[in-house]
Amino acid sequence: MLLAYVLQCFWLVRVQALQASSVDSDQALRVYAGLVQWKGGPIAGTPGALGAEMASGIPSAARNGHLRVADGYDRDRSPLYYLLGSMGVLLNPTRSLQSSSSLSLSFPLLAALPQIFFGLMLGASIWYVTRRLYGNAGGFIALGFYCFSPAMIIGAGAAQSLGEMGGVWGAFGSVFTAIAVAHTLYAPREVVLWNWRRILLLGLSMSLAVGDQFSFMVLVPVILPWMIWVAPVRKSAVVVIWTTAVMFAAILIFAAYCFEPSLIVGGIRHVVWLDFNWKALVSIISYRGLFHALFAGGPPLMIALPVTLVTYAGWKRARYFGNAAPLFMAILFALLGLGAVDFPGQGFHFIAIVFLFVFAAGVCADLLQTKYGPIVWAGLCGLLTVSAFGNMWRLVRLAH
């Protein structure tokens, strides 16, 4: 299934590469700024890099509203976002974005490689988490939702994508790694030394999320209550692990600034941590955007979600921690997306969809264990099969 996902992403990249508009200005800017920093140039997302971008002649993404700059600083993303986004093109260092050959068929593929990699790893993480929570059936259901989701394919393979797959993977990993670390605290062992691998993994997940988009900082305080809820008998140990992971994440993000104190301070001063408008919660436009985002997540989700929500509300057996955690996170990010009708609301919607995949898979796995199991399984197989063929049909039509 993951292979099918990757092939769909590559096919989308190929189709766009054959079109005149295959290289989007946002994507070119992200790659160029990252390459300049990798080669010892100005730090991406800072005043020096903005000057380099203007000198390169590459269209600025600021004209499309995807880059918010204040005093030369990117207000929404750290240099880590640019560094990771350019790693695919870094594999072919002989080419430059200033040459005509750079806009050939190879550039879109190389530029999309990091996002496809993050999308693959996110799918593998979803499989691992849901299989541990709900068994093989839950894992296959969640992976089916994910691998044939138009939003997830476009997020990894589309040239006009904002390149948020790394942040989504980091957000997903932050929540479930934090829960996993908290579960280990019931063993009577030393807190930090024994858990050092999980702590580093938690810090890496946080750095991916926050480094990709500063507004994902909301995850940092949110995961602490989850950890305390899972391990209430060892609150002090939870705080120690959480603090250590946050410090490690901060070090990784500061490393992307090359530990330049003035740039770090300047970047922090200009950050927009959360662009939230309470009035948007009563605007029909916000809910229309959320509905479109959910529909882009896949028609199977649009059908399965109402069924699973009703089941969760009316069936006590389905209301346990494994289902409650992804549902709560999905609601949280959906609300944040409603309050941020423009950027960065798209990223919040993206994460909400991923957690809804997990929630729907969990409830469906519970339903499979009832006398209605064969009906539920037949319905899911039909939905996912139709979704898979629908995706392939749309991708084939794009090539013509």
PDB file of N, CA, C and O in Angstrom, residues 122-161:
ATOM      1  N   LEU A 122       5.514   9.106   7.159  1.00  0.00           N
ATOM      2  CA  LEU A 122       4.258   9.347   7.871  1.00  0.00           C
ATOM      3  C   LEU A 122       3.322   8.155   7.716  1.00  0.00           C
ATOM      4  O   LEU A 122       2.690   7.718   8.685  1.00  0.00           O
ATOM      5  N   GLY A 123       3.232   7.608   6.504  1.00  0.00           N
ATOM      6  CA  GLY A 123       2.406   6.428   6.297  1.00  0.00           C
ATOM      7  C   GLY A 123       2.887   5.245   7.106  1.00  0.00           C
ATOM      8  O   GLY A 123       2.085   4.513   7.703  1.00  0.00           O
ATOM      9  N   ALA A 124       4.214   5.045   7.154  1.00  0.00           N
ATOM     10  CA  ALA A 124       4.766   3.954   7.958  1.00  0.00           C
ATOM     11  C   ALA A 124       4.476   4.171   9.442  1.00  0.00           C
ATOM     12  O   ALA A 124       4.182   3.216  10.181  1.00  0.00           O
ATOM     13  N   SER A 125       4.540   5.421   9.890  1.00  0.00           N
ATOM     14  CA  SER A 125       4.242   5.727  11.298  1.00  0.00           C
ATOM     15  C   SER A 125       2.778   5.469  11.618  1.00  0.00           C
ATOM     16  O   SER A 125       2.445   4.955  12.692  1.00  0.00           O
ATOM     17  N   ILE A 126       1.897   5.832  10.694  1.00  0.00           N
ATOM     18  CA  ILE A 126       0.463   5.568  10.892  1.00  0.00           C
ATOM     19  C   ILE A 126       0.219   4.065  10.999  1.00  0.00           C
ATOM     20  O   ILE A 126      -0.544   3.610  11.855  1.00  0.00           O
ATOM     21  N   TRP A 127       0.858   3.294  10.129  1.00  0.00           N
ATOM     22  CA  TRP A 127       0.729   1.835  10.189  1.00  0.00           C
ATOM     23  C   TRP A 127       1.220   1.303  11.531  1.00  0.00           C
ATOM     24  O   TRP A 127       0.550   0.489  12.176  1.00  0.00           O
ATOM     25  N   TYR A 128       2.372   1.752  11.970  1.00  0.00           N
ATOM     26  CA  TYR A 128       2.947   1.258  13.219  1.00  0.00           C
ATOM     27  C   TYR A 128       2.047   1.588  14.412  1.00  0.00           C
ATOM     28  O   TYR A 128       1.765   0.722  15.255  1.00  0.00           O
ATOM     29  N   VAL A 129       1.581   2.833  14.482  1.00  0.00           N
ATOM     30  CA  VAL A 129       0.768   3.264  15.623  1.00  0.00           C
ATOM     31  C   VAL A 129      -0.577   2.551  15.638  1.00  0.00           C
ATOM     32  O   VAL A 129      -1.003   2.015  16.671  1.00  0.00           O
ATOM     33  N   THR A 130      -1.271   2.541  14.505  1.00  0.00           N
ATOM     34  CA  THR A 130      -2.610   1.952  14.482  1.00  0.00           C
ATOM     35  C   THR A 130      -2.561   0.439  14.666  1.00  0.00           C
ATOM     36  O   THR A 130      -3.472  -0.150  15.260  1.00  0.00           O
ATOM     37  N   ARG A 131      -1.508  -0.190  14.161  1.00  0.00           N
ATOM     38  CA  ARG A 131      -1.382  -1.640  14.361  1.00  0.00           C
ATOM     39  C   ARG A 131      -1.166  -1.959  15.841  1.00  0.00           C
ATOM     40  O   ARG A 131      -1.694  -2.951  16.346  1.00  0.00           O
ATOM     41  N   ARG A 132      -0.384  -1.115  16.534  1.00  0.00           N
ATOM     42  CA  ARG A 132      -0.179  -1.333  17.960  1.00  0.00           C
ATOM     43  C   ARG A 132      -1.446  -1.058  18.769  1.00  0.00           C
ATOM     44  O   ARG A 132      -1.720  -1.734  19.759  1.00  0.00           O
ATOM     45  N   LEU A 133      -2.219  -0.084  18.326  1.00  0.00           N
ATOM     46  CA  LEU A 133      -3.424   0.297  19.065  1.00  0.00           C
ATOM     47  C   LEU A 133      -4.607  -0.616  18.770  1.00  0.00           C
ATOM     48  O   LEU A 133      -5.350  -1.001  19.689  1.00  0.00           O
ATOM     49  N   TYR A 134      -4.803  -0.944  17.490  1.00  0.00           N
ATOM     50  CA  TYR A 134      -6.050  -1.605  17.086  1.00  0.00           C
ATOM     51  C   TYR A 134      -5.856  -2.951  16.401  1.00  0.00           C
ATOM     52  O   TYR A 134      -6.837  -3.567  15.979  1.00  0.00           O
ATOM     53  N   GLY A 135      -4.630  -3.418  16.272  1.00  0.00           N
ATOM     54  CA  GLY A 135      -4.389  -4.681  15.592  1.00  0.00           C
ATOM     55  C   GLY A 135      -4.192  -4.497  14.095  1.00  0.00           C
ATOM     56  O   GLY A 135      -4.236  -3.377  13.564  1.00  0.00           O
ATOM     57  N   ASN A 136      -3.992  -5.608  13.399  1.00  0.00           N
ATOM     58  CA  ASN A 136      -3.728  -5.556  11.957  1.00  0.00           C
ATOM     59  C   ASN A 136      -4.863  -4.907  11.176  1.00  0.00           C
ATOM     60  O   ASN A 136      -4.628  -4.157  10.224  1.00  0.00           O
ATOM     61  N   ALA A 137      -6.086  -5.197  11.570  1.00  0.00           N
ATOM     62  CA  ALA A 137      -7.233  -4.639  10.842  1.00  0.00           C
ATOM     63  C   ALA A 137      -7.227  -3.114  10.905  1.00  0.00           C
ATOM     64  O   ALA A 137      -7.391  -2.430   9.888  1.00  0.00           O
ATOM     65  N   GLY A 138      -7.018  -2.566  12.108  1.00  0.00           N
ATOM     66  CA  GLY A 138      -6.954  -1.116  12.247  1.00  0.00           C
ATOM     67  C   GLY A 138      -5.816  -0.516  11.453  1.00  0.00           C
ATOM     68  O   GLY A 138      -5.955   0.563  10.852  1.00  0.00           O
ATOM     69  N   GLY A 139      -4.667  -1.203  11.428  1.00  0.00           N
ATOM     70  CA  GLY A 139      -3.532  -0.705  10.666  1.00  0.00           C
ATOM     71  C   GLY A 139      -3.821  -0.639   9.178  1.00  0.00           C
ATOM     72  O   GLY A 139      -3.508   0.357   8.506  1.00  0.00           O
ATOM     73  N   PHE A 140      -4.441  -1.676   8.631  1.00  0.00           N
ATOM     74  CA  PHE A 140      -4.753  -1.693   7.204  1.00  0.00           C
ATOM     75  C   PHE A 140      -5.805  -0.644   6.854  1.00  0.00           C
ATOM     76  O   PHE A 140      -5.727  -0.006   5.802  1.00  0.00           O
ATOM     77  N   ILE A 141      -6.776  -0.452   7.740  1.00  0.00           N
ATOM     78  CA  ILE A 141      -7.819   0.546   7.463  1.00  0.00           C
ATOM     79  C   ILE A 141      -7.224   1.951   7.430  1.00  0.00           C
ATOM     80  O   ILE A 141      -7.468   2.732   6.502  1.00  0.00           O
ATOM     81  N   ALA A 142      -6.432   2.288   8.455  1.00  0.00           N
ATOM     82  CA  ALA A 142      -5.813   3.618   8.506  1.00  0.00           C
ATOM     83  C   ALA A 142      -4.891   3.839   7.312  1.00  0.00           C
ATOM     84  O   ALA A 142      -4.876   4.917   6.709  1.00  0.00           O
ATOM     85  N   LEU A 143      -4.123   2.817   6.954  1.00  0.00           N
ATOM     86  CA  LEU A 143      -3.202   2.942   5.827  1.00  0.00           C
ATOM     87  C   LEU A 143      -3.966   3.076   4.515  1.00  0.00           C
ATOM     88  O   LEU A 143      -3.532   3.783   3.599  1.00  0.00           O
ATOM     89  N   GLY A 144      -5.107   2.414   4.424  1.00  0.00           N
ATOM     90  CA  GLY A 144      -5.932   2.561   3.224  1.00  0.00           C
ATOM     91  C   GLY A 144      -6.465   3.976   3.084  1.00  0.00           C
ATOM     92  O   GLY A 144      -6.467   4.545   1.977  1.00  0.00           O
ATOM     93  N   PHE A 145      -6.935   4.560   4.201  1.00  0.00           N
ATOM     94  CA  PHE A 145      -7.379   5.955   4.161  1.00  0.00           C
ATOM     95  C   PHE A 145      -6.244   6.865   3.702  1.00  0.00           C
ATOM     96  O   PHE A 145      -6.444   7.771   2.895  1.00  0.00           O
ATOM     97  N   TYR A 146      -5.055   6.620   4.244  1.00  0.00           N
ATOM     98  CA  TYR A 146      -3.923   7.512   3.991  1.00  0.00           C
ATOM     99  C   TYR A 146      -3.372   7.370   2.575  1.00  0.00           C
ATOM    100  O   TYR A 146      -3.162   8.367   1.882  1.00  0.00           O
ATOM    101  N   CYS A 147      -3.116   6.152   2.144  1.00  0.00           N
ATOM    102  CA  CYS A 147      -2.406   5.929   0.882  1.00  0.00           C
ATOM    103  C   CYS A 147      -3.204   6.354  -0.339  1.00  0.00           C
ATOM    104  O   CYS A 147      -2.616   6.615  -1.398  1.00  0.00           O
ATOM    105  N   PHE A 148      -4.516   6.432  -0.221  1.00  0.00           N
ATOM    106  CA  PHE A 148      -5.336   6.839  -1.365  1.00  0.00           C
ATOM    107  C   PHE A 148      -6.064   8.147  -1.082  1.00  0.00           C
ATOM    108  O   PHE A 148      -7.120   8.417  -1.640  1.00  0.00           O
ATOM    109  N   SER A 149      -5.472   8.959  -0.196  1.00  0.00           N
ATOM    110  CA  SER A 149      -6.017  10.274   0.104  1.00  0.00           C
ATOM    111  C   SER A 149      -5.472  11.298  -0.881  1.00  0.00           C
ATOM    112  O   SER A 149      -4.252  11.500  -0.965  1.00  0.00           O
ATOM    113  N   PRO A 150      -6.319  11.972  -1.637  1.00  0.00           N
ATOM    114  CA  PRO A 150      -5.821  12.995  -2.571  1.00  0.00           C
ATOM    115  C   PRO A 150      -5.004  14.076  -1.873  1.00  0.00           C
ATOM    116  O   PRO A 150      -3.995  14.541  -2.408  1.00  0.00           O
ATOM    117  N   ALA A 151      -5.419  14.472  -0.666  1.00  0.00           N
ATOM    118  CA  ALA A 151      -4.697  15.520   0.050  1.00  0.00           C
ATOM    119  C   ALA A 151      -3.272  15.086   0.370  1.00  0.00           C
ATOM    120  O   ALA A 151      -2.326  15.879   0.259  1.00  0.00           O
ATOM    121  N   MET A 152      -3.089  13.831   0.787  1.00  0.00           N
ATOM    122  CA  MET A 152      -1.758  13.354   1.149  1.00  0.00           C
ATOM    123  C   MET A 152      -0.870  13.162  -0.079  1.00  0.00           C
ATOM    124  O   MET A 152       0.345  13.358  -0.015  1.00  0.00           O
ATOM    125  N   ILE A 153      -1.464  12.793  -1.195  1.00  0.00           N
ATOM    126  CA  ILE A 153      -0.693  12.647  -2.431  1.00  0.00           C
ATOM    127  C   ILE A 153      -0.279  14.015  -2.958  1.00  0.00           C
ATOM    128  O   ILE A 153       0.880  14.235  -3.333  1.00  0.00           O
ATOM    129  N   ILE A 154      -1.207  14.961  -2.951  1.00  0.00           N
ATOM    130  CA  ILE A 154      -0.887  16.310  -3.413  1.00  0.00           C
ATOM    131  C   ILE A 154       0.117  16.973  -2.480  1.00  0.00           C
ATOM    132  O   ILE A 154       1.031  17.680  -2.909  1.00  0.00           O
ATOM    133  N   GLY A 155      -0.035  16.750  -1.166  1.00  0.00           N
ATOM    134  CA  GLY A 155       0.879  17.350  -0.215  1.00  0.00           C
ATOM    135  C   GLY A 155       2.314  16.929  -0.415  1.00  0.00           C
ATOM    136  O   GLY A 155       3.245  17.683  -0.131  1.00  0.00           O
ATOM    137  N   ALA A 156       2.527  15.713  -0.919  1.00  0.00           N
ATOM    138  CA  ALA A 156       3.885  15.216  -1.127  1.00  0.00           C
ATOM    139  C   ALA A 156       4.385  15.441  -2.540  1.00  0.00           C
ATOM    140  O   ALA A 156       5.577  15.684  -2.740  1.00  0.00           O
ATOM    141  N   GLY A 157       3.497  15.374  -3.534  1.00  0.00           N
ATOM    142  CA  GLY A 157       3.954  15.382  -4.914  1.00  0.00           C
ATOM    143  C   GLY A 157       3.667  16.621  -5.721  1.00  0.00           C
ATOM    144  O   GLY A 157       4.259  16.801  -6.786  1.00  0.00           O
ATOM    145  N   ALA A 158       2.782  17.496  -5.240  1.00  0.00           N
ATOM    146  CA  ALA A 158       2.399  18.651  -6.049  1.00  0.00           C
ATOM    147  C   ALA A 158       3.442  19.755  -5.972  1.00  0.00           C
ATOM    148  O   ALA A 158       3.989  20.041  -4.911  1.00  0.00           O
ATOM    149  N   ALA A 159       3.716  20.393  -7.101  1.00  0.00           N
ATOM    150  CA  ALA A 159       4.695  21.482  -7.131  1.00  0.00           C
ATOM    151  C   ALA A 159       4.215  22.674  -6.321  1.00  0.00           C
ATOM    152  O   ALA A 159       5.019  23.378  -5.711  1.00  0.00           O
ATOM    153  N   GLN A 160       2.902  22.906  -6.276  1.00  0.00           N
ATOM    154  CA  GLN A 160       2.375  24.045  -5.549  1.00  0.00           C
ATOM    155  C   GLN A 160       2.148  23.751  -4.074  1.00  0.00           C
ATOM    156  O   GLN A 160       1.633  24.580  -3.335  1.00  0.00           O
ATOM    157  N   SER A 161       2.531  22.558  -3.619  1.00  0.00           N
ATOM    158  CA  SER A 161       2.419  22.223  -2.201  1.00  0.00           C
ATOM    159  C   SER A 161       3.346  23.108  -1.380  1.00  0.00           C
ATOM    160  O   SER A 161       4.443  23.481  -1.818  1.00  0.00           O
TER     161      SER A 161
END
